mmCIF file of C-alpha atoms in Angstrom:
data_model
loop_
_atom_site.group_PDB
_atom_site.id
_atom_site.type_symbol
_atom_site.label_atom_id
_atom_site.label_comp_id
_atom_site.label_asym_id
_atom_site.label_seq_id
_atom_site.Cartn_x
_atom_site.Cartn_y
_atom_site.Cartn_z
ATOM 1 C CA UNK A 1 -67.175 -86.364 11.039
ATOM 2 C CA UNK A 2 -63.741 -84.826 10.340
ATOM 3 C CA UNK A 3 -63.830 -86.028 6.727
ATOM 4 C CA UNK A 4 -67.359 -84.546 6.229
ATOM 5 C CA UNK A 5 -66.252 -81.179 7.617
ATOM 6 C CA UNK A 6 -63.129 -81.240 5.441
ATOM 7 C CA UNK A 7 -65.235 -81.918 2.319
ATOM 8 C CA UNK A 8 -67.607 -79.042 3.236
ATOM 9 C CA UNK A 9 -64.683 -76.618 3.740
ATOM 10 C CA UNK A 10 -63.100 -77.668 0.437
ATOM 11 C CA UNK A 11 -66.445 -77.278 -1.340
ATOM 12 C CA UNK A 12 -66.921 -73.776 0.161
ATOM 13 C CA UNK A 13 -63.395 -72.769 -0.768
ATOM 14 C CA UNK A 14 -63.927 -74.032 -4.306
ATOM 15 C CA UNK A 15 -67.132 -71.993 -4.636
ATOM 16 C CA UNK A 16 -65.319 -68.872 -3.355
ATOM 17 C CA UNK A 17 -62.460 -69.409 -5.826
ATOM 18 C CA UNK A 18 -64.909 -69.907 -8.699
ATOM 19 C CA UNK A 19 -66.833 -66.770 -7.700
ATOM 20 C CA UNK A 20 -63.598 -64.785 -7.562
ATOM 21 C CA UNK A 21 -62.580 -66.030 -11.013
ATOM 22 C CA UNK A 22 -66.044 -65.299 -12.417
ATOM 23 C CA UNK A 23 -66.200 -61.814 -10.869
ATOM 24 C CA UNK A 24 -62.697 -60.980 -12.095
ATOM 25 C CA UNK A 25 -63.771 -61.968 -15.612
ATOM 26 C CA UNK A 26 -66.826 -59.715 -15.310
ATOM 27 C CA UNK A 27 -64.646 -56.818 -14.133
ATOM 28 C CA UNK A 28 -62.242 -57.440 -17.015
ATOM 29 C CA UNK A 29 -65.146 -57.499 -19.472
ATOM 30 C CA UNK A 30 -66.551 -54.279 -17.975
ATOM 31 C CA UNK A 31 -63.152 -52.637 -18.292
ATOM 32 C CA UNK A 32 -62.907 -53.789 -21.908
ATOM 33 C CA UNK A 33 -66.332 -52.308 -22.744
ATOM 34 C CA UNK A 34 -65.344 -49.059 -21.014
ATOM 35 C CA UNK A 35 -62.594 -48.502 -23.595
ATOM 36 C CA UNK A 36 -64.040 -46.184 -26.216
ATOM 37 C CA UNK A 37 -63.427 -46.985 -29.891
ATOM 38 C CA UNK A 38 -60.675 -45.044 -31.669
ATOM 39 C CA UNK A 39 -62.993 -44.018 -34.498
ATOM 40 C CA UNK A 40 -65.620 -42.460 -32.218
ATOM 41 C CA UNK A 41 -66.439 -38.832 -33.020
ATOM 42 C CA UNK A 42 -65.506 -36.209 -30.439
ATOM 43 C CA UNK A 43 -69.170 -35.448 -29.768
ATOM 44 C CA UNK A 44 -70.032 -39.021 -28.776
ATOM 45 C CA UNK A 45 -66.678 -39.579 -27.065
ATOM 46 C CA UNK A 46 -67.430 -36.623 -24.804
ATOM 47 C CA UNK A 47 -71.013 -37.751 -24.186
ATOM 48 C CA UNK A 48 -69.879 -41.240 -23.189
ATOM 49 C CA UNK A 49 -67.167 -39.766 -20.965
ATOM 50 C CA UNK A 50 -69.846 -37.755 -19.157
ATOM 51 C CA UNK A 51 -72.193 -40.755 -18.746
ATOM 52 C CA UNK A 52 -69.360 -42.976 -17.494
ATOM 53 C CA UNK A 53 -68.357 -40.404 -14.886
ATOM 54 C CA UNK A 54 -71.898 -39.336 -13.988
ATOM 55 C CA UNK A 55 -74.304 -42.287 -14.473
ATOM 56 C CA UNK A 56 -77.159 -40.005 -13.416
ATOM 57 C CA UNK A 57 -77.235 -36.584 -15.035
ATOM 58 C CA UNK A 58 -77.937 -34.749 -11.773
ATOM 59 C CA UNK A 59 -74.414 -35.817 -10.677
ATOM 60 C CA UNK A 60 -72.755 -33.620 -13.323
ATOM 61 C CA UNK A 61 -69.882 -31.570 -11.870
ATOM 62 C CA UNK A 62 -69.922 -33.801 -8.804
ATOM 63 C CA UNK A 63 -73.341 -32.615 -7.581
ATOM 64 C CA UNK A 64 -74.324 -34.885 -4.695
ATOM 65 C CA UNK A 65 -78.113 -34.448 -4.627
ATOM 66 C CA UNK A 66 -80.634 -33.919 -7.435
ATOM 67 C CA UNK A 67 -80.794 -30.223 -8.305
ATOM 68 C CA UNK A 68 -82.638 -28.205 -10.946
ATOM 69 C CA UNK A 69 -79.588 -26.439 -12.337
ATOM 70 C CA UNK A 70 -78.493 -24.545 -15.434
ATOM 71 C CA UNK A 71 -75.345 -26.684 -15.697
ATOM 72 C CA UNK A 72 -77.403 -29.818 -16.270
ATOM 73 C CA UNK A 73 -79.595 -27.875 -18.683
ATOM 74 C CA UNK A 74 -76.503 -26.826 -20.636
ATOM 75 C CA UNK A 75 -74.953 -30.301 -20.829
ATOM 76 C CA UNK A 76 -78.239 -32.036 -21.592
ATOM 77 C CA UNK A 77 -79.056 -29.582 -24.377
ATOM 78 C CA UNK A 78 -75.906 -30.919 -26.033
ATOM 79 C CA UNK A 79 -77.189 -34.474 -25.430
ATOM 80 C CA UNK A 80 -80.494 -33.447 -27.015
ATOM 81 C CA UNK A 81 -78.712 -32.254 -30.168
ATOM 82 C CA UNK A 82 -76.650 -35.448 -30.208
ATOM 83 C CA UNK A 83 -79.813 -37.536 -29.951
ATOM 84 C CA UNK A 84 -81.334 -35.605 -32.848
ATOM 85 C CA UNK A 85 -78.217 -36.314 -34.893
ATOM 86 C CA UNK A 86 -77.681 -39.987 -34.003
ATOM 87 C CA UNK A 87 -81.161 -41.189 -32.963
ATOM 88 C CA UNK A 88 -79.392 -43.181 -30.237
ATOM 89 C CA UNK A 89 -82.002 -43.588 -27.483
ATOM 90 C CA UNK A 90 -79.478 -43.745 -24.662
ATOM 91 C CA UNK A 91 -78.956 -39.997 -25.050
ATOM 92 C CA UNK A 92 -82.702 -39.371 -24.847
ATOM 93 C CA UNK A 93 -82.944 -41.632 -21.778
ATOM 94 C CA UNK A 94 -80.139 -39.721 -20.040
ATOM 95 C CA UNK A 95 -82.104 -36.477 -20.467
ATOM 96 C CA UNK A 96 -85.399 -38.046 -19.414
ATOM 97 C CA UNK A 97 -83.759 -39.602 -16.367
ATOM 98 C CA UNK A 98 -82.732 -36.154 -15.160
ATOM 99 C CA UNK A 99 -86.192 -34.687 -15.683
ATOM 100 C CA UNK A 100 -87.874 -37.593 -13.889
ATOM 101 C CA UNK A 101 -85.434 -37.372 -10.977
ATOM 102 C CA UNK A 102 -86.301 -33.686 -10.449
ATOM 103 C CA UNK A 103 -90.020 -33.550 -11.305
ATOM 104 C CA UNK A 104 -92.478 -35.278 -8.997
ATOM 105 C CA UNK A 105 -95.759 -37.027 -9.848
ATOM 106 C CA UNK A 106 -97.695 -33.755 -9.525
ATOM 107 C CA UNK A 107 -95.402 -31.851 -11.873
ATOM 108 C CA UNK A 108 -93.415 -29.910 -9.288
ATOM 109 C CA UNK A 109 -89.664 -29.293 -9.443
ATOM 110 C CA UNK A 110 -87.761 -30.477 -6.378
ATOM 111 C CA UNK A 111 -86.720 -27.549 -4.138
ATOM 112 C CA UNK A 112 -87.712 -24.954 -6.729
ATOM 113 C CA UNK A 113 -88.851 -21.654 -5.232
ATOM 114 C CA UNK A 114 -90.240 -19.104 -7.670
ATOM 115 C CA UNK A 115 -89.682 -16.337 -5.093
ATOM 116 C CA UNK A 116 -85.932 -16.603 -5.623
ATOM 117 C CA UNK A 117 -86.511 -15.393 -9.192
ATOM 118 C CA UNK A 118 -83.329 -17.106 -10.305
ATOM 119 C CA UNK A 119 -83.279 -16.737 -14.082
ATOM 120 C CA UNK A 120 -80.924 -19.734 -14.338
ATOM 121 C CA UNK A 121 -83.930 -21.965 -13.557
ATOM 122 C CA UNK A 122 -85.426 -21.318 -16.989
ATOM 123 C CA UNK A 123 -82.530 -23.009 -18.772
ATOM 124 C CA UNK A 124 -83.303 -26.701 -17.998
ATOM 125 C CA UNK A 125 -86.879 -26.002 -19.061
ATOM 126 C CA UNK A 126 -85.702 -26.104 -22.684
ATOM 127 C CA UNK A 127 -85.316 -29.858 -22.374
ATOM 128 C CA UNK A 128 -88.993 -30.357 -21.578
ATOM 129 C CA UNK A 129 -90.441 -29.246 -24.912
ATOM 130 C CA UNK A 130 -89.079 -32.322 -26.707
ATOM 131 C CA UNK A 131 -89.802 -34.600 -23.751
ATOM 132 C CA UNK A 132 -93.416 -33.485 -23.704
ATOM 133 C CA UNK A 133 -93.757 -33.889 -27.471
ATOM 134 C CA UNK A 134 -92.292 -37.408 -27.267
ATOM 135 C CA UNK A 135 -94.216 -38.654 -24.220
ATOM 136 C CA UNK A 136 -97.284 -36.426 -23.806
ATOM 137 C CA UNK A 137 -96.495 -36.526 -20.063
ATOM 138 C CA UNK A 138 -98.429 -33.609 -18.589
ATOM 139 C CA UNK A 139 -95.871 -33.164 -15.792
ATOM 140 C CA UNK A 140 -93.430 -31.719 -18.312
ATOM 141 C CA UNK A 141 -95.984 -29.252 -19.626
ATOM 142 C CA UNK A 142 -96.835 -28.142 -16.094
ATOM 143 C CA UNK A 143 -93.160 -27.353 -15.375
ATOM 144 C CA UNK A 144 -92.792 -25.494 -18.672
ATOM 145 C CA UNK A 145 -95.790 -23.376 -17.655
ATOM 146 C CA UNK A 146 -94.372 -22.795 -14.153
ATOM 147 C CA UNK A 147 -91.136 -21.481 -15.637
ATOM 148 C CA UNK A 148 -93.041 -19.254 -18.040
ATOM 149 C CA UNK A 149 -94.947 -17.886 -15.033
ATOM 150 C CA UNK A 150 -91.641 -17.052 -13.387
ATOM 151 C CA UNK A 151 -90.598 -14.967 -16.398
ATOM 152 C CA UNK A 152 -93.998 -13.262 -16.366
ATOM 153 C CA UNK A 153 -93.361 -11.942 -12.850
ATOM 154 C CA UNK A 154 -89.529 -11.803 -12.904
ATOM 155 C CA UNK A 155 -88.381 -8.466 -11.416
ATOM 156 C CA UNK A 156 -87.031 -6.037 -14.019
ATOM 157 C CA UNK A 157 -84.760 -3.047 -14.250
ATOM 158 C CA UNK A 158 -86.379 0.329 -14.871
ATOM 159 C CA UNK A 159 -85.839 -0.108 -18.619
ATOM 160 C CA UNK A 160 -87.347 -3.624 -18.694
ATOM 161 C CA UNK A 161 -84.385 -5.989 -18.378
ATOM 162 C CA UNK A 162 -84.764 -9.171 -16.325
ATOM 163 C CA UNK A 163 -82.979 -9.121 -12.976
ATOM 164 C CA UNK A 164 -80.565 -12.025 -12.799
ATOM 165 C CA UNK A 165 -81.898 -13.049 -9.381
ATOM 166 C CA UNK A 166 -84.019 -11.553 -6.616
ATOM 167 C CA UNK A 167 -80.819 -11.045 -4.606
ATOM 168 C CA UNK A 168 -79.232 -8.988 -7.424
ATOM 169 C CA UNK A 169 -81.608 -6.021 -7.786
ATOM 170 C CA UNK A 170 -81.454 -3.886 -10.948
ATOM 171 C CA UNK A 171 -78.776 -6.150 -12.474
ATOM 172 C CA UNK A 172 -78.703 -7.850 -15.867
ATOM 173 C CA UNK A 173 -76.004 -10.511 -16.237
ATOM 174 C CA UNK A 174 -74.896 -11.581 -19.685
ATOM 175 C CA UNK A 175 -75.351 -15.297 -18.979
ATOM 176 C CA UNK A 176 -78.985 -14.553 -18.123
ATOM 177 C CA UNK A 177 -79.657 -14.018 -21.835
ATOM 178 C CA UNK A 178 -78.641 -17.626 -22.519
ATOM 179 C CA UNK A 179 -80.565 -18.907 -19.491
ATOM 180 C CA UNK A 180 -83.891 -17.301 -20.400
ATOM 181 C CA UNK A 181 -84.257 -16.211 -24.010
ATOM 182 C CA UNK A 182 -84.089 -19.512 -25.965
ATOM 183 C CA UNK A 183 -86.649 -21.021 -23.555
ATOM 184 C CA UNK A 184 -88.773 -17.851 -23.607
ATOM 185 C CA UNK A 185 -88.727 -17.714 -27.414
ATOM 186 C CA UNK A 186 -89.610 -21.364 -27.879
ATOM 187 C CA UNK A 187 -92.486 -21.030 -25.408
ATOM 188 C CA UNK A 188 -94.006 -17.869 -26.837
ATOM 189 C CA UNK A 189 -93.850 -19.163 -30.419
ATOM 190 C CA UNK A 190 -95.240 -22.587 -29.513
ATOM 191 C CA UNK A 191 -97.961 -21.623 -27.021
ATOM 192 C CA UNK A 192 -98.620 -17.865 -27.237
ATOM 193 C CA UNK A 193 -98.601 -17.066 -30.936
ATOM 194 C CA UNK A 194 -95.368 -15.092 -30.400
ATOM 195 C CA UNK A 195 -96.815 -12.444 -28.088
ATOM 196 C CA UNK A 196 -93.518 -11.985 -26.168
ATOM 197 C CA UNK A 197 -91.179 -11.658 -29.177
ATOM 198 C CA UNK A 198 -90.810 -7.891 -28.766
ATOM 199 C CA UNK A 199 -89.920 -8.355 -25.094
ATOM 200 C CA UNK A 200 -87.273 -10.946 -26.017
ATOM 201 C CA UNK A 201 -85.749 -8.578 -28.576
ATOM 202 C CA UNK A 202 -85.777 -5.889 -25.879
ATOM 203 C CA UNK A 203 -83.541 -8.002 -23.622
ATOM 204 C CA UNK A 204 -80.923 -8.211 -26.393
ATOM 205 C CA UNK A 205 -81.323 -4.512 -27.198
ATOM 206 C CA UNK A 206 -80.515 -3.617 -23.590
ATOM 207 C CA UNK A 207 -77.352 -5.704 -23.813
ATOM 208 C CA UNK A 208 -76.321 -3.932 -26.994
ATOM 209 C CA UNK A 209 -77.004 -0.521 -25.485
ATOM 210 C CA UNK A 210 -75.464 -1.073 -22.049
ATOM 211 C CA UNK A 211 -73.218 -4.152 -21.834
ATOM 212 C CA UNK A 212 -71.311 -3.889 -25.116
ATOM 213 C CA UNK A 213 -67.982 -2.123 -24.691
ATOM 214 C CA UNK A 214 -67.721 0.770 -27.150
ATOM 215 C CA UNK A 215 -63.988 0.242 -27.703
ATOM 216 C CA UNK A 216 -63.790 -3.520 -28.284
ATOM 217 C CA UNK A 217 -67.357 -4.454 -29.249
ATOM 218 C CA UNK A 218 -67.213 -7.225 -26.626
ATOM 219 C CA UNK A 219 -69.610 -7.658 -23.693
ATOM 220 C CA UNK A 220 -69.126 -7.094 -19.977
ATOM 221 C CA UNK A 221 -70.453 -9.723 -17.612
ATOM 222 C CA UNK A 222 -73.061 -7.525 -15.961
ATOM 223 C CA UNK A 223 -74.790 -4.153 -15.801
ATOM 224 C CA UNK A 224 -76.420 -2.461 -12.821
ATOM 225 C CA UNK A 225 -78.932 0.039 -14.148
ATOM 226 C CA UNK A 226 -79.071 1.779 -10.755
ATOM 227 C CA UNK A 227 -75.232 2.013 -10.657
ATOM 228 C CA UNK A 228 -75.412 1.413 -6.899
ATOM 229 C CA UNK A 229 -73.521 -1.879 -6.439
ATOM 230 C CA UNK A 230 -69.834 -1.648 -5.567
ATOM 231 C CA UNK A 231 -68.561 -3.279 -8.765
ATOM 232 C CA UNK A 232 -70.512 -0.962 -11.106
ATOM 233 C CA UNK A 233 -68.772 1.649 -13.221
ATOM 234 C CA UNK A 234 -70.181 4.951 -11.906
ATOM 235 C CA UNK A 235 -70.678 6.215 -15.450
ATOM 236 C CA UNK A 236 -71.949 3.158 -17.321
ATOM 237 C CA UNK A 237 -73.079 0.746 -14.594
ATOM 238 C CA UNK A 238 -71.073 -2.127 -16.138
ATOM 239 C CA UNK A 239 -68.890 -4.598 -14.263
ATOM 240 C CA UNK A 240 -65.130 -4.090 -14.763
ATOM 241 C CA UNK A 241 -64.134 -7.132 -16.837
ATOM 242 C CA UNK A 242 -64.778 -8.594 -20.276
ATOM 243 C CA UNK A 243 -64.973 -12.291 -19.392
ATOM 244 C CA UNK A 244 -64.378 -14.768 -22.207
ATOM 245 C CA UNK A 245 -67.219 -17.059 -21.182
ATOM 246 C CA UNK A 246 -69.536 -14.063 -21.039
ATOM 247 C CA UNK A 247 -68.960 -13.565 -24.770
ATOM 248 C CA UNK A 248 -69.712 -17.252 -25.298
ATOM 249 C CA UNK A 249 -72.950 -17.080 -23.296
ATOM 250 C CA UNK A 250 -74.133 -14.118 -25.340
ATOM 251 C CA UNK A 251 -73.293 -15.617 -28.720
ATOM 252 C CA UNK A 252 -74.982 -18.898 -27.804
ATOM 253 C CA UNK A 253 -78.029 -16.982 -26.583
ATOM 254 C CA UNK A 254 -78.334 -15.306 -29.968
ATOM 255 C CA UNK A 255 -77.905 -18.381 -32.181
ATOM 256 C CA UNK A 256 -80.248 -20.500 -30.047
ATOM 257 C CA UNK A 257 -82.917 -17.797 -29.785
ATOM 258 C CA UNK A 258 -82.786 -17.375 -33.564
ATOM 259 C CA UNK A 259 -83.633 -21.094 -33.879
ATOM 260 C CA UNK A 260 -87.204 -20.205 -32.858
ATOM 261 C CA UNK A 261 -87.509 -16.518 -33.703
ATOM 262 C CA UNK A 262 -89.759 -16.080 -36.779
ATOM 263 C CA UNK A 263 -87.998 -14.719 -39.872
ATOM 264 C CA UNK A 264 -91.055 -12.589 -40.594
ATOM 265 C CA UNK A 265 -90.790 -10.673 -37.311
ATOM 266 C CA UNK A 266 -89.403 -7.111 -37.641
ATOM 267 C CA UNK A 267 -86.757 -7.777 -34.955
ATOM 268 C CA UNK A 268 -85.374 -10.925 -36.629
ATOM 269 C CA UNK A 269 -82.869 -8.980 -38.734
ATOM 270 C CA UNK A 270 -81.987 -6.842 -35.731
ATOM 271 C CA UNK A 271 -80.957 -9.948 -33.771
ATOM 272 C CA UNK A 272 -78.901 -11.178 -36.729
ATOM 273 C CA UNK A 273 -77.205 -7.777 -36.773
ATOM 274 C CA UNK A 274 -76.284 -8.180 -33.090
ATOM 275 C CA UNK A 275 -74.821 -11.612 -33.810
ATOM 276 C CA UNK A 276 -72.740 -10.279 -36.698
ATOM 277 C CA UNK A 277 -71.430 -7.461 -34.534
ATOM 278 C CA UNK A 278 -70.327 -9.701 -31.655
ATOM 279 C CA UNK A 279 -68.935 -12.339 -34.055
ATOM 280 C CA UNK A 280 -66.762 -9.720 -35.764
ATOM 281 C CA UNK A 281 -65.529 -8.374 -32.422
ATOM 282 C CA UNK A 282 -64.822 -11.867 -31.078
ATOM 283 C CA UNK A 283 -62.919 -12.772 -34.232
ATOM 284 C CA UNK A 284 -60.757 -9.667 -33.788
ATOM 285 C CA UNK A 285 -59.845 -10.694 -30.237
ATOM 286 C CA UNK A 286 -58.888 -14.337 -30.755
ATOM 287 C CA UNK A 287 -55.340 -15.470 -30.093
ATOM 288 C CA UNK A 288 -52.910 -16.191 -32.925
ATOM 289 C CA UNK A 289 -53.870 -19.875 -32.671
ATOM 290 C CA UNK A 290 -57.593 -19.015 -32.821
ATOM 291 C CA UNK A 291 -58.662 -19.307 -29.172
ATOM 292 C CA UNK A 292 -59.964 -16.885 -26.529
ATOM 293 C CA UNK A 293 -58.611 -15.734 -23.181
ATOM 294 C CA UNK A 294 -60.180 -15.698 -19.729
ATOM 295 C CA UNK A 295 -60.037 -11.878 -19.781
ATOM 296 C CA UNK A 296 -60.799 -11.626 -23.458
ATOM 297 C CA UNK A 297 -59.538 -8.144 -24.280
ATOM 298 C CA UNK A 298 -56.265 -8.323 -22.318
ATOM 299 C CA UNK A 299 -54.221 -11.326 -23.522
ATOM 300 C CA UNK A 300 -51.018 -9.848 -22.034
ATOM 301 C CA UNK A 301 -52.474 -9.414 -18.557
ATOM 302 C CA UNK A 302 -50.368 -11.184 -15.924
ATOM 303 C CA UNK A 303 -51.666 -14.729 -15.216
ATOM 304 C CA UNK A 304 -54.264 -14.508 -18.018
ATOM 305 C CA UNK A 305 -54.732 -17.755 -19.920
ATOM 306 C CA UNK A 306 -56.486 -19.259 -22.958
ATOM 307 C CA UNK A 307 -59.805 -20.520 -21.587
ATOM 308 C CA UNK A 308 -61.575 -23.611 -22.876
ATOM 309 C CA UNK A 309 -65.280 -22.989 -22.182
ATOM 310 C CA UNK A 310 -65.331 -19.561 -23.834
ATOM 311 C CA UNK A 311 -63.365 -20.848 -26.812
ATOM 312 C CA UNK A 312 -65.734 -23.782 -27.367
ATOM 313 C CA UNK A 313 -68.845 -21.628 -26.964
ATOM 314 C CA UNK A 314 -67.597 -19.110 -29.518
ATOM 315 C CA UNK A 315 -66.543 -21.871 -31.945
ATOM 316 C CA UNK A 316 -70.013 -23.421 -31.664
ATOM 317 C CA UNK A 317 -71.801 -20.104 -32.186
ATOM 318 C CA UNK A 318 -69.657 -19.198 -35.206
ATOM 319 C CA UNK A 319 -70.176 -22.608 -36.820
ATOM 320 C CA UNK A 320 -73.910 -22.668 -36.118
ATOM 321 C CA UNK A 321 -74.346 -19.062 -37.200
ATOM 322 C CA UNK A 322 -72.650 -19.802 -40.511
ATOM 323 C CA UNK A 323 -74.608 -23.037 -41.041
ATOM 324 C CA UNK A 324 -77.888 -21.239 -40.438
ATOM 325 C CA UNK A 325 -76.987 -18.366 -42.757
ATOM 326 C CA UNK A 326 -76.900 -15.768 -39.988
ATOM 327 C CA UNK A 327 -73.160 -15.290 -40.505
ATOM 328 C CA UNK A 328 -70.900 -15.389 -43.568
ATOM 329 C CA UNK A 329 -69.585 -18.823 -44.558
ATOM 330 C CA UNK A 330 -66.029 -17.655 -43.716
ATOM 331 C CA UNK A 331 -66.928 -17.976 -40.033
ATOM 332 C CA UNK A 332 -67.396 -21.730 -40.503
ATOM 333 C CA UNK A 333 -63.803 -21.971 -41.745
ATOM 334 C CA UNK A 334 -62.644 -19.935 -38.762
ATOM 335 C CA UNK A 335 -64.585 -22.227 -36.422
ATOM 336 C CA UNK A 336 -62.908 -25.266 -37.966
ATOM 337 C CA UNK A 337 -59.411 -23.785 -37.544
ATOM 338 C CA UNK A 338 -60.178 -22.817 -33.960
ATOM 339 C CA UNK A 339 -61.567 -26.297 -33.248
ATOM 340 C CA UNK A 340 -58.304 -27.860 -34.455
ATOM 341 C CA UNK A 341 -56.348 -25.477 -32.218
ATOM 342 C CA UNK A 342 -58.703 -26.346 -29.352
ATOM 343 C CA UNK A 343 -57.893 -30.041 -29.644
ATOM 344 C CA UNK A 344 -54.164 -29.311 -29.389
ATOM 345 C CA UNK A 345 -54.465 -26.818 -26.557
ATOM 346 C CA UNK A 346 -57.061 -28.328 -24.221
ATOM 347 C CA UNK A 347 -58.154 -31.889 -25.072
ATOM 348 C CA UNK A 348 -56.561 -35.135 -23.926
ATOM 349 C CA UNK A 349 -57.682 -38.766 -24.065
ATOM 350 C CA UNK A 350 -56.907 -41.205 -21.278
ATOM 351 C CA UNK A 351 -56.075 -44.903 -21.722
ATOM 352 C CA UNK A 352 -59.803 -45.687 -22.002
ATOM 353 C CA UNK A 353 -60.305 -43.067 -24.715
ATOM 354 C CA UNK A 354 -62.223 -40.733 -22.410
ATOM 355 C CA UNK A 355 -61.924 -36.972 -22.693
ATOM 356 C CA UNK A 356 -60.321 -34.450 -20.348
ATOM 357 C CA UNK A 357 -60.581 -30.724 -21.116
ATOM 358 C CA UNK A 358 -58.204 -28.385 -19.306
ATOM 359 C CA UNK A 359 -58.298 -24.689 -18.367
ATOM 360 C CA UNK A 360 -61.998 -24.286 -17.608
ATOM 361 C CA UNK A 361 -62.796 -21.045 -15.799
ATOM 362 C CA UNK A 362 -64.339 -21.392 -12.353
ATOM 363 C CA UNK A 363 -67.922 -20.205 -11.883
ATOM 364 C CA UNK A 364 -67.033 -16.578 -11.233
ATOM 365 C CA UNK A 365 -69.653 -14.074 -10.116
ATOM 366 C CA UNK A 366 -70.266 -10.582 -8.761
ATOM 367 C CA UNK A 367 -71.332 -9.137 -5.426
ATOM 368 C CA UNK A 368 -72.489 -11.497 -2.700
ATOM 369 C CA UNK A 369 -70.691 -12.307 0.573
ATOM 370 C CA UNK A 370 -67.728 -12.195 0.583
ATOM 371 C CA UNK A 371 -68.013 -9.405 -1.995
ATOM 372 C CA UNK A 372 -66.763 -10.258 -5.498
ATOM 373 C CA UNK A 373 -65.488 -7.064 -7.103
ATOM 374 C CA UNK A 374 -65.260 -8.400 -10.663
ATOM 375 C CA UNK A 375 -61.819 -6.944 -11.391
ATOM 376 C CA UNK A 376 -59.517 -8.383 -14.047
ATOM 377 C CA UNK A 377 -57.349 -9.789 -11.260
ATOM 378 C CA UNK A 378 -60.330 -11.578 -9.696
ATOM 379 C CA UNK A 379 -61.006 -13.390 -12.993
ATOM 380 C CA UNK A 380 -57.432 -14.481 -13.693
ATOM 381 C CA UNK A 381 -56.882 -15.631 -10.104
ATOM 382 C CA UNK A 382 -60.047 -17.763 -10.048
ATOM 383 C CA UNK A 383 -58.623 -21.263 -10.215
ATOM 384 C CA UNK A 384 -59.110 -23.041 -13.538
ATOM 385 C CA UNK A 385 -60.522 -26.593 -13.493
ATOM 386 C CA UNK A 386 -60.505 -29.681 -15.693
ATOM 387 C CA UNK A 387 -63.626 -31.009 -17.413
ATOM 388 C CA UNK A 388 -66.337 -28.957 -15.746
ATOM 389 C CA UNK A 389 -69.704 -28.678 -17.427
ATOM 390 C CA UNK A 390 -69.441 -25.450 -19.482
ATOM 391 C CA UNK A 391 -66.425 -26.744 -21.399
ATOM 392 C CA UNK A 392 -67.717 -30.304 -21.834
ATOM 393 C CA UNK A 393 -71.090 -29.082 -23.109
ATOM 394 C CA UNK A 394 -69.709 -26.405 -25.410
ATOM 395 C CA UNK A 395 -67.086 -28.782 -26.816
ATOM 396 C CA UNK A 396 -69.850 -31.305 -27.546
ATOM 397 C CA UNK A 397 -71.967 -28.629 -29.214
ATOM 398 C CA UNK A 398 -69.097 -27.395 -31.361
ATOM 399 C CA UNK A 399 -68.172 -30.972 -32.341
ATOM 400 C CA UNK A 400 -71.781 -31.735 -33.305
ATOM 401 C CA UNK A 401 -72.016 -28.552 -35.378
ATOM 402 C CA UNK A 402 -68.719 -29.307 -37.153
ATOM 403 C CA UNK A 403 -69.538 -33.026 -37.500
ATOM 404 C CA UNK A 404 -66.462 -33.987 -35.521
#
């Protein structure tokens, strides 16, 4: 009896030891595969860093529950471009996984409420055009149509500009141009024979007329046409600060809208003119190393700092604009120099070859409770982060455009 029990115990212990050895080998192998190759391009290195940290795309930026969000739309648009460049299906699957997590069997977006009229919601819709073309899944088309319906009824300023959200009456925000116009343009060209192209050009025209600073040629973050909100300049209606990422949002909005805007349309050259104007102004306000500051027009402001998301967005827009022929080829050379400076200033690799990007501006805003006054001091005191989505996505986009 004692001998039988002893044999059973020894056998159990042996199994446990073998399992421990086997599992430790598996962990070691997993750790070995997690090390990214030295020769990997920055674009794929960043993509793999994101997937390793956030196995499901809805988790980006530490989001705990699935959410239809512009941040995922931004990052996954970079994945879409990477998939187009590499034809590596894992990038396509990462995008599709996000869409399928958020869109139910009837083609409804989880927790989406059109009555909020949040213009940010249009941005992830860009991903669905390619998904629908690839799969013919009618759910994707239904969501695309829902988002187009939102833009159809989106509240507007007196002069026709989209409100940023229902809770921000009479206000256009510069990031709203990136959130809505590339989606809006692609939709109207693909499904409406371009009927909304004049309206899209009007959104950019309002920015040029009201959000561009006459002195610097750069853009403010927001404009209240009614001039009633506390942060609005009583004369112009603009918010007080020229935010670096705001410039990036606007430049990306232009180059990505122009991807779909017909060359034969009378406003095509007008949009290219806007891009050339903001590119020239941005180039004049870069640092000596070729990067851009959090408060873009005041590099000497106390506590101001070179900011990574704005710098990457501008680099991407300059490189893409030059590649597409919207901008002079000299801007491609400038983008390359700035990209090299970016690597030195912001980018680090850990012992697994994964990417960390420093000095990313927080998601700053205006109004609300507690009230955000939008002063220069508010922007420089908003705590910078590492590796949040705007910098990761824009760095990927710039690396793809520069073949890095």
